[in-house]
mmCIF file of C-alpha atoms in Angstrom:
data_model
loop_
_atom_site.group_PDB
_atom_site.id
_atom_site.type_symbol
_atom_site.label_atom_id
_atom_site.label_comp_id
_atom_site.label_asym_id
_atom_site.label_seq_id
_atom_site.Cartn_x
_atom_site.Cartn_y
_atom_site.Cartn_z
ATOM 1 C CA UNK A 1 156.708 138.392 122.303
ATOM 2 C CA UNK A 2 153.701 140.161 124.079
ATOM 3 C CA UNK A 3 154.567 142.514 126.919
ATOM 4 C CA UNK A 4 153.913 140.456 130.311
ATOM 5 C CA UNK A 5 152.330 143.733 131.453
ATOM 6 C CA UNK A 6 150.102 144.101 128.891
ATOM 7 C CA UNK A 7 149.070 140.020 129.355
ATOM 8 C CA UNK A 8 148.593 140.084 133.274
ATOM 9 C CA UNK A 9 146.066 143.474 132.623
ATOM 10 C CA UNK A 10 143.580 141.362 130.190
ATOM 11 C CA UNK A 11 144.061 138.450 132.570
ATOM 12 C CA UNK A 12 142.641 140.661 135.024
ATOM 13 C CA UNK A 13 139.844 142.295 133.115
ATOM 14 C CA UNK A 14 138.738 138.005 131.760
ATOM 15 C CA UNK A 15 139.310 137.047 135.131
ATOM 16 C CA UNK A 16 136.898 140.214 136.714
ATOM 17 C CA UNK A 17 134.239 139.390 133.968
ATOM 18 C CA UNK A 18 134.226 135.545 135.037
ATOM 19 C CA UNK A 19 133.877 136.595 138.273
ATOM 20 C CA UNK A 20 130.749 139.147 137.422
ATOM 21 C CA UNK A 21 129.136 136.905 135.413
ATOM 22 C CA UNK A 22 129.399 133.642 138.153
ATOM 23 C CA UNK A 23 127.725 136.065 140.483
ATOM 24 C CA UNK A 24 124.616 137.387 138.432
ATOM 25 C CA UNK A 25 124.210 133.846 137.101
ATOM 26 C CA UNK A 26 124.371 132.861 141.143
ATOM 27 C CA UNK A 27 121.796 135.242 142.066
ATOM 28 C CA UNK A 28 119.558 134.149 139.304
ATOM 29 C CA UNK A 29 119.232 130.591 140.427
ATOM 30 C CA UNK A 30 118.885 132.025 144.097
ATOM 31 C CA UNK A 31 116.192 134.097 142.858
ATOM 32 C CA UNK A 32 114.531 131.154 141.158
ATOM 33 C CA UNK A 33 115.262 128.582 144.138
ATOM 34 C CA UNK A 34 113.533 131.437 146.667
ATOM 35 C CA UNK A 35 110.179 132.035 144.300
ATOM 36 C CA UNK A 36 111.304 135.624 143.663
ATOM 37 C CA UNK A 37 111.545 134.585 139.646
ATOM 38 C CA UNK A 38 108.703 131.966 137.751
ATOM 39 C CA UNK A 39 109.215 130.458 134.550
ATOM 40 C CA UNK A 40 105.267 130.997 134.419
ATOM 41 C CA UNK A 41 103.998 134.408 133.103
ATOM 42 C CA UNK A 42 100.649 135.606 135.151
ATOM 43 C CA UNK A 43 98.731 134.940 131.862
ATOM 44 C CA UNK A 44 99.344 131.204 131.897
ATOM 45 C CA UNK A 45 98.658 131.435 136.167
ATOM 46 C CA UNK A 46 95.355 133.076 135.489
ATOM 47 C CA UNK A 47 93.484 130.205 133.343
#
């Protein structure tokens, strides 16, 4: 059987990426709510 040690240390490194990755992804979509990011490139804005 695993060492519980060992188990609770890559629960906490999953659970600390989830977390990292739930936040980035959250400031993307604020980003693209707020206008700061566009789908558009300034190419297709120009025509």
């Amino acid at each position: 059987m695993a060492d519980r040690s060992a188990l609770k240390l890559v629960g906490i490194i999953f659970a600390t990426v989830t977390l990292v990755v739930m936040l980035a992804t959250g400031l993307v979509v604020k980003g693209f709510a707020d206008g700061n990011y566009s789908f558009e490139t300034t190419a297709s804005i120009d025509r």
